[in-house]
C-alpha cells in the first residue's frame, strides 16, 4: 500500500481541529473555558455623571447627574494614556450655551421649589380647602325661582303671564338700551330694576289695557300678572388682587361673589379672607367676610354680581398661626378689633387634652423673637399681632387628687383624695377588707415634693382598734394591703399512676384544701383505671425537719393503703388526712396485660389477625393456627415485619452519628440520609422452612404485639437494576447464576461498581459480593430476589482530569506518528 502524505496531513489536521473543539466545549461546560471571565471578576464601576438618572429617558441619550461636570466633546477619556492629548480647550460658543442651559435649569428648579412652598403654605391657611376641591361646580343653579333682588339688564328675557278674567302671555327681551316692547303698550324701561320693581312698572303699563289688573270703583282686581325670568344672560366679572388665577370671567347673571371666587381658585397665599370687596361703578358696594361662610354657613354680603363688576382681593393684614391642642391647626386671619379669644374660636376651640390655664405666644420683634405667657383670664383682652404663633400645650399626665389602693380589698382601684382624706375612709370606700387581709403591716408608697419615693409601714390593726391615729393621705399615695396567701407557697397534692384522666408523666396536681382525703382525690380525678392495683396505694409525704448532720436521715414518710372497689380506704381508725405537697401513687396490677395481636398475610389457609395466647407463642404456632400453608406458598420468601420503637437516647445517638458523617464529607461529595424516626417498621428475614420442620428451635421467633408474618406466593422472577445496560425483570432458572442474570440485563456499564454488588432476597435478607485474590465471588440468586449494581462516584474534577489525560495521550500519539512520517520522508 502506497503512503499518501497529503491525505495523511489533511486527516491529521481535521482530527486536531475536532479535538480542540471538543476540549473547548467540555471546558465551557465545566466553567473553565479560556474565554470566560470568572464569576467573581470585578465589575466595572459606573460613572454617575454619565449614568442615565431617568429610566424613562430616550434610548441612546444620556442624562447628566446634578453635580456632574459639563459635557465636553474634547475631554480625554483616559488621562493615564500617554498618547492622549492633555491640553484641550473648550469652544467659547459651546461654553456660553452650556452656561445658559445651566442658568435656565437653575431657574426652573428654583421656581418649582417656590411653587411647592406656596402650595404648602396655602394648605395651612384656614378656608383654603373651600376652594381647593374638584367636586364643586362653581356654576350656580339656573332652574330656581328668580331672586326678588335680581337686577335686570340687557339680554334678560322676561315672561309675562296674565290670568284670571283676562288671559295673555308676553315674551320679551331687554334691549341693549334697557327697554322691552309690549303690544298695545309700547316701550318699558327696565334696565337696573329689580324683579319686584319691574313687575310694578309692567303692571302699571298693562293696567291701561287690562282693566281688571287694578281695583276699580271699589271692586277688587279680577285679573292677575306674574313676571318671571326666562333665559339668563351672561355677565363679565373682573377678579383682581391676590387670587390664584386673576382675570376677567364670563359668568351667569345669577352668580354671587362666592361663585366668582370658586372660578378663580380663591385667595392665594397672600390674599385676605376677611375683606373681599365688590367694586361697581367705581365704588365699593359690598365687603364679604369668608369666615362668616366658613363658621356660620351663610354671609349677608354674598351679593349677586352684575355685569362689569370687579371683585378685589387685597393682601391680608393680620394673620396668626395656631398650633398644638386645638381642634384645628393652621393660619388664621384676624380683623382689627379681634383678640386672642377670637383666634382660639376660629381654631375650633380647645381639644380634650389642651392645657387651658396658660397659652404661649411667640412674637416677632424688630430684632428677634420673644415669648409671651397669656393667662386664661386675659384671653378676651389680649391683642394678637400679625406673625404671632399661638401654642396650646398638652395637660400633664398626672392627677391632682388621686390615690390608689390595691391588695386584699373588695374594690381595688383609684379614688379621689378629696372624698377620702384618710386611710380608714379610703378602705371604707373600697368596700372594706377581705378575710385574708394581713392588717398587721400594710405599705403606703408616697412621692414626696422633691420626687423621692418613700415607703411608710402602717399597723392597720392598731388603727382599727383605736390604739393609733388614722393616717392622712396625700396625692399619688399608693396603698397596698397584703394577703396571707401572697406570703405562702401555693400548696397542692399530686396523684399519678393508673387513674382515668392522667395528665402526662407527672400526674395531676390538685389545689390543697384542708381535710382532704385520698378518697376525695380519687373522686376528683375520675377514679381508677382498669389496670390499677387496689392493694398498693402509696402516699409519699415530705419531711420538714431533717437532721442535716445524719447521713441516714429520713427525708420522707410513706404510707400504704388498700382500696376497696367503692374507692374507700381500708384503714382502721380515723380517716387518713392529706397534707400539703403529698404525692399519691396508684400502681398497676402485675397480672394485667392488654390484648396483643399478630397478623398473618399471604399463602395460608386463613390469613387474618390473631390474638397472642401466651407470652412465648412463636411463629410456628401462629402459622398452625392460621390453618397451615397453601400449595403455592414460597417459604424462602417469608418475612416477619416488626415495628421497632427507639428510645430518646437511641434517637439522639443516631442523629449525632449522622451529623458527624455529614460534617466529615469534603469536596464535592454529598450524603443524603433520612431523619431518624422514633417508630419504624423493619423486615426481619426468617427461614420459615426450618421453623416448620423444627418448631420451637432457635429459628422459631417469639412474637410481639403488632408483628406481621407475610408469606408470599411462589416467585419465579429475578429483578436486575442499577448500573446495567438494560434494567429488567427476568425468569428465574435454577441453572443460572449471578453473571447469567447480568448478561440478560445487557451486562455491566462503565460506571458499574462490581465489587459492591449485592442481592436482596424475598424475605428481606441481603447478601453481598465477596472478593478473593482479585476475583469477585458473587452471591447466590434465589426466586423473587433483586440484584442491585451500585454506581461509581466521580467528581467533576476527576472527569476533567480523565479527559485531559486522554487528550494528552492522543497528542503524544500524534507527535510520534509525525516523527515517523518525517523519518520515512528523509529515508526516501
PDB file of C-alpha atoms in Angstrom, residues 545-711:
ATOM      1  CA  UNK A 545     -37.339  18.867 109.780  1.00  0.00           C
ATOM      2  CA  UNK A 546     -34.469  16.696 108.580  1.00  0.00           C
ATOM      3  CA  UNK A 547     -31.268  16.331 110.589  1.00  0.00           C
ATOM      4  CA  UNK A 548     -28.557  17.698 108.251  1.00  0.00           C
ATOM      5  CA  UNK A 549     -25.788  16.013 110.281  1.00  0.00           C
ATOM      6  CA  UNK A 550     -27.162  12.493 109.844  1.00  0.00           C
ATOM      7  CA  UNK A 551     -26.034  10.527 106.801  1.00  0.00           C
ATOM      8  CA  UNK A 552     -29.055   8.219 107.026  1.00  0.00           C
ATOM      9  CA  UNK A 553     -31.641  10.830 107.915  1.00  0.00           C
ATOM     10  CA  UNK A 554     -35.153  10.062 106.711  1.00  0.00           C
ATOM     11  CA  UNK A 555     -36.261  12.577 104.076  1.00  0.00           C
ATOM     12  CA  UNK A 556     -39.834  11.392 103.533  1.00  0.00           C
ATOM     13  CA  UNK A 557     -42.604   9.311 105.081  1.00  0.00           C
ATOM     14  CA  UNK A 558     -44.513   6.681 103.088  1.00  0.00           C
ATOM     15  CA  UNK A 559     -47.964   5.259 103.787  1.00  0.00           C
ATOM     16  CA  UNK A 560     -49.555   2.278 102.024  1.00  0.00           C
ATOM     17  CA  UNK A 561     -53.263   1.535 101.764  1.00  0.00           C
ATOM     18  CA  UNK A 562     -55.642  -0.970 100.254  1.00  0.00           C
ATOM     19  CA  UNK A 563     -58.529   0.408  98.202  1.00  0.00           C
ATOM     20  CA  UNK A 564     -61.947  -1.186  98.042  1.00  0.00           C
ATOM     21  CA  UNK A 565     -63.921  -1.291  94.773  1.00  0.00           C
ATOM     22  CA  UNK A 566     -66.077   1.609  96.058  1.00  0.00           C
ATOM     23  CA  UNK A 567     -62.853   3.705  96.330  1.00  0.00           C
ATOM     24  CA  UNK A 568     -62.851   3.695 100.136  1.00  0.00           C
ATOM     25  CA  UNK A 569     -59.590   3.129 102.018  1.00  0.00           C
ATOM     26  CA  UNK A 570     -59.201   0.045 104.198  1.00  0.00           C
ATOM     27  CA  UNK A 571     -57.685   1.641 107.268  1.00  0.00           C
ATOM     28  CA  UNK A 572     -58.798   1.107 110.826  1.00  0.00           C
ATOM     29  CA  UNK A 573     -59.478   4.122 112.954  1.00  0.00           C
ATOM     30  CA  UNK A 574     -59.752   7.681 111.690  1.00  0.00           C
ATOM     31  CA  UNK A 575     -59.506   8.723 108.037  1.00  0.00           C
ATOM     32  CA  UNK A 576     -56.105   9.494 106.639  1.00  0.00           C
ATOM     33  CA  UNK A 577     -55.957  13.273 106.004  1.00  0.00           C
ATOM     34  CA  UNK A 578     -53.577  14.618 103.406  1.00  0.00           C
ATOM     35  CA  UNK A 579     -51.095  17.401 103.998  1.00  0.00           C
ATOM     36  CA  UNK A 580     -49.714  19.949 101.507  1.00  0.00           C
ATOM     37  CA  UNK A 581     -47.393  18.520  98.823  1.00  0.00           C
ATOM     38  CA  UNK A 582     -48.378  14.873  99.409  1.00  0.00           C
ATOM     39  CA  UNK A 583     -47.763  12.555  96.443  1.00  0.00           C
ATOM     40  CA  UNK A 584     -50.210   9.685  95.758  1.00  0.00           C
ATOM     41  CA  UNK A 585     -49.106   6.736  93.595  1.00  0.00           C
ATOM     42  CA  UNK A 586     -51.532   4.216  92.099  1.00  0.00           C
ATOM     43  CA  UNK A 587     -49.618   1.129  90.936  1.00  0.00           C
ATOM     44  CA  UNK A 588     -50.607  -1.080  88.012  1.00  0.00           C
ATOM     45  CA  UNK A 589     -51.667  -4.638  88.635  1.00  0.00           C
ATOM     46  CA  UNK A 590     -48.807  -7.067  87.817  1.00  0.00           C
ATOM     47  CA  UNK A 591     -51.235  -9.561  86.210  1.00  0.00           C
ATOM     48  CA  UNK A 592     -52.884  -7.023  83.926  1.00  0.00           C
ATOM     49  CA  UNK A 593     -51.897  -7.414  80.274  1.00  0.00           C
ATOM     50  CA  UNK A 594     -53.672  -5.878  77.304  1.00  0.00           C
ATOM     51  CA  UNK A 595     -54.544  -7.971  74.290  1.00  0.00           C
ATOM     52  CA  UNK A 596     -51.775  -8.423  71.740  1.00  0.00           C
ATOM     53  CA  UNK A 597     -52.332  -9.297  68.092  1.00  0.00           C
ATOM     54  CA  UNK A 598     -50.337 -10.747  65.201  1.00  0.00           C
ATOM     55  CA  UNK A 599     -51.370 -10.555  61.552  1.00  0.00           C
ATOM     56  CA  UNK A 600     -50.717 -13.346  59.063  1.00  0.00           C
ATOM     57  CA  UNK A 601     -50.748 -12.409  55.378  1.00  0.00           C
ATOM     58  CA  UNK A 602     -50.268 -14.313  52.164  1.00  0.00           C
ATOM     59  CA  UNK A 603     -50.316 -18.018  51.405  1.00  0.00           C
ATOM     60  CA  UNK A 604     -52.016 -19.519  54.476  1.00  0.00           C
ATOM     61  CA  UNK A 605     -55.417 -21.148  54.697  1.00  0.00           C
ATOM     62  CA  UNK A 606     -56.935 -18.434  56.934  1.00  0.00           C
ATOM     63  CA  UNK A 607     -54.989 -15.158  56.580  1.00  0.00           C
ATOM     64  CA  UNK A 608     -56.226 -12.807  59.281  1.00  0.00           C
ATOM     65  CA  UNK A 609     -55.363 -11.137  62.586  1.00  0.00           C
ATOM     66  CA  UNK A 610     -54.827 -13.467  65.572  1.00  0.00           C
ATOM     67  CA  UNK A 611     -54.549 -12.755  69.277  1.00  0.00           C
ATOM     68  CA  UNK A 612     -51.428 -13.888  71.115  1.00  0.00           C
ATOM     69  CA  UNK A 613     -52.396 -16.579  73.656  1.00  0.00           C
ATOM     70  CA  UNK A 614     -49.226 -16.762  75.710  1.00  0.00           C
ATOM     71  CA  UNK A 615     -46.071 -14.787  76.244  1.00  0.00           C
ATOM     72  CA  UNK A 616     -43.972 -17.482  74.485  1.00  0.00           C
ATOM     73  CA  UNK A 617     -46.162 -18.005  71.417  1.00  0.00           C
ATOM     74  CA  UNK A 618     -43.940 -18.362  68.329  1.00  0.00           C
ATOM     75  CA  UNK A 619     -44.123 -18.151  64.526  1.00  0.00           C
ATOM     76  CA  UNK A 620     -44.868 -21.853  64.081  1.00  0.00           C
ATOM     77  CA  UNK A 621     -47.808 -21.645  66.487  1.00  0.00           C
ATOM     78  CA  UNK A 622     -49.445 -18.781  64.577  1.00  0.00           C
ATOM     79  CA  UNK A 623     -48.911 -20.484  61.208  1.00  0.00           C
ATOM     80  CA  UNK A 624     -50.534 -23.603  62.617  1.00  0.00           C
ATOM     81  CA  UNK A 625     -53.492 -21.574  63.949  1.00  0.00           C
ATOM     82  CA  UNK A 626     -53.861 -19.984  60.502  1.00  0.00           C
ATOM     83  CA  UNK A 627     -54.570 -23.449  59.020  1.00  0.00           C
ATOM     84  CA  UNK A 628     -51.112 -24.076  57.610  1.00  0.00           C
ATOM     85  CA  UNK A 629     -49.636 -23.192  54.238  1.00  0.00           C
ATOM     86  CA  UNK A 630     -51.225 -23.336  50.815  1.00  0.00           C
ATOM     87  CA  UNK A 631     -49.650 -25.406  48.000  1.00  0.00           C
ATOM     88  CA  UNK A 632     -48.373 -22.226  46.333  1.00  0.00           C
ATOM     89  CA  UNK A 633     -46.581 -20.764  49.357  1.00  0.00           C
ATOM     90  CA  UNK A 634     -42.946 -19.739  48.962  1.00  0.00           C
ATOM     91  CA  UNK A 635     -41.264 -20.469  52.285  1.00  0.00           C
ATOM     92  CA  UNK A 636     -37.919 -18.875  51.364  1.00  0.00           C
ATOM     93  CA  UNK A 637     -39.684 -15.534  50.850  1.00  0.00           C
ATOM     94  CA  UNK A 638     -41.456 -15.452  54.219  1.00  0.00           C
ATOM     95  CA  UNK A 639     -40.836 -12.232  56.145  1.00  0.00           C
ATOM     96  CA  UNK A 640     -41.505 -11.057  59.686  1.00  0.00           C
ATOM     97  CA  UNK A 641     -42.298  -7.312  59.838  1.00  0.00           C
ATOM     98  CA  UNK A 642     -41.877  -5.762  63.277  1.00  0.00           C
ATOM     99  CA  UNK A 643     -42.333  -2.215  64.494  1.00  0.00           C
ATOM    100  CA  UNK A 644     -39.239  -1.006  66.339  1.00  0.00           C
ATOM    101  CA  UNK A 645     -39.645   1.762  68.926  1.00  0.00           C
ATOM    102  CA  UNK A 646     -36.460   3.717  69.575  1.00  0.00           C
ATOM    103  CA  UNK A 647     -35.843   5.400  72.904  1.00  0.00           C
ATOM    104  CA  UNK A 648     -34.941   9.069  73.192  1.00  0.00           C
ATOM    105  CA  UNK A 649     -31.307   8.178  73.897  1.00  0.00           C
ATOM    106  CA  UNK A 650     -31.091   5.973  70.796  1.00  0.00           C
ATOM    107  CA  UNK A 651     -32.634   8.684  68.619  1.00  0.00           C
ATOM    108  CA  UNK A 652     -30.170  11.272  69.910  1.00  0.00           C
ATOM    109  CA  UNK A 653     -27.198   8.929  69.323  1.00  0.00           C
ATOM    110  CA  UNK A 654     -28.262   8.188  65.750  1.00  0.00           C
ATOM    111  CA  UNK A 655     -28.771  11.849  64.935  1.00  0.00           C
ATOM    112  CA  UNK A 656     -25.364  12.668  66.378  1.00  0.00           C
ATOM    113  CA  UNK A 657     -23.748   9.976  64.232  1.00  0.00           C
ATOM    114  CA  UNK A 658     -25.476  11.287  61.092  1.00  0.00           C
ATOM    115  CA  UNK A 659     -24.268  14.826  61.869  1.00  0.00           C
ATOM    116  CA  UNK A 660     -20.668  13.642  62.295  1.00  0.00           C
ATOM    117  CA  UNK A 661     -20.794  11.725  58.989  1.00  0.00           C
ATOM    118  CA  UNK A 662     -22.227  14.750  57.163  1.00  0.00           C
ATOM    119  CA  UNK A 663     -19.532  17.045  58.603  1.00  0.00           C
ATOM    120  CA  UNK A 664     -16.766  14.641  57.575  1.00  0.00           C
ATOM    121  CA  UNK A 665     -17.736  14.788  53.885  1.00  0.00           C
ATOM    122  CA  UNK A 666     -15.337  17.011  51.933  1.00  0.00           C
ATOM    123  CA  UNK A 667     -15.139  18.475  48.465  1.00  0.00           C
ATOM    124  CA  UNK A 668     -17.944  17.752  46.035  1.00  0.00           C
ATOM    125  CA  UNK A 669     -19.072  14.614  47.836  1.00  0.00           C
ATOM    126  CA  UNK A 670     -22.587  14.614  49.239  1.00  0.00           C
ATOM    127  CA  UNK A 671     -24.525  12.337  51.506  1.00  0.00           C
ATOM    128  CA  UNK A 672     -28.288  12.017  51.740  1.00  0.00           C
ATOM    129  CA  UNK A 673     -29.844  10.468  54.852  1.00  0.00           C
ATOM    130  CA  UNK A 674     -33.343  10.353  56.208  1.00  0.00           C
ATOM    131  CA  UNK A 675     -34.247  11.851  59.537  1.00  0.00           C
ATOM    132  CA  UNK A 676     -34.380   9.396  62.412  1.00  0.00           C
ATOM    133  CA  UNK A 677     -37.918   8.277  63.132  1.00  0.00           C
ATOM    134  CA  UNK A 678     -38.847   7.081  66.616  1.00  0.00           C
ATOM    135  CA  UNK A 679     -41.160   4.422  65.195  1.00  0.00           C
ATOM    136  CA  UNK A 680     -40.079   2.395  62.176  1.00  0.00           C
ATOM    137  CA  UNK A 681     -41.187  -0.917  60.660  1.00  0.00           C
ATOM    138  CA  UNK A 682     -38.323  -3.277  59.867  1.00  0.00           C
ATOM    139  CA  UNK A 683     -38.271  -6.519  57.868  1.00  0.00           C
ATOM    140  CA  UNK A 684     -36.674  -9.482  59.655  1.00  0.00           C
ATOM    141  CA  UNK A 685     -35.580 -12.368  57.436  1.00  0.00           C
ATOM    142  CA  UNK A 686     -36.766 -15.702  58.776  1.00  0.00           C
ATOM    143  CA  UNK A 687     -36.242 -19.254  57.488  1.00  0.00           C
ATOM    144  CA  UNK A 688     -39.820 -20.485  57.603  1.00  0.00           C
ATOM    145  CA  UNK A 689     -38.887 -23.910  56.210  1.00  0.00           C
ATOM    146  CA  UNK A 690     -36.557 -24.656  59.165  1.00  0.00           C
ATOM    147  CA  UNK A 691     -39.112 -23.195  61.580  1.00  0.00           C
ATOM    148  CA  UNK A 692     -41.874 -25.522  60.387  1.00  0.00           C
ATOM    149  CA  UNK A 693     -39.553 -28.522  60.225  1.00  0.00           C
ATOM    150  CA  UNK A 694     -38.322 -27.966  63.771  1.00  0.00           C
ATOM    151  CA  UNK A 695     -40.923 -25.953  65.777  1.00  0.00           C
ATOM    152  CA  UNK A 696     -39.558 -24.362  68.940  1.00  0.00           C
ATOM    153  CA  UNK A 697     -35.994 -24.229  67.630  1.00  0.00           C
ATOM    154  CA  UNK A 698     -33.718 -21.219  67.694  1.00  0.00           C
ATOM    155  CA  UNK A 699     -35.062 -20.127  64.287  1.00  0.00           C
ATOM    156  CA  UNK A 700     -38.622 -20.024  65.681  1.00  0.00           C
ATOM    157  CA  UNK A 701     -39.010 -16.445  66.995  1.00  0.00           C
ATOM    158  CA  UNK A 702     -41.274 -15.340  69.837  1.00  0.00           C
ATOM    159  CA  UNK A 703     -43.951 -12.972  68.534  1.00  0.00           C
ATOM    160  CA  UNK A 704     -44.724  -9.453  69.744  1.00  0.00           C
ATOM    161  CA  UNK A 705     -47.763  -7.231  69.512  1.00  0.00           C
ATOM    162  CA  UNK A 706     -48.116  -5.739  66.024  1.00  0.00           C
ATOM    163  CA  UNK A 707     -45.951  -8.320  64.213  1.00  0.00           C
ATOM    164  CA  UNK A 708     -46.874  -9.192  60.619  1.00  0.00           C
ATOM    165  CA  UNK A 709     -45.979 -12.574  59.115  1.00  0.00           C
ATOM    166  CA  UNK A 710     -46.004 -12.221  55.340  1.00  0.00           C
ATOM    167  CA  UNK A 711     -45.794 -15.447  53.261  1.00  0.00           C
TER     168      UNK A 711
END
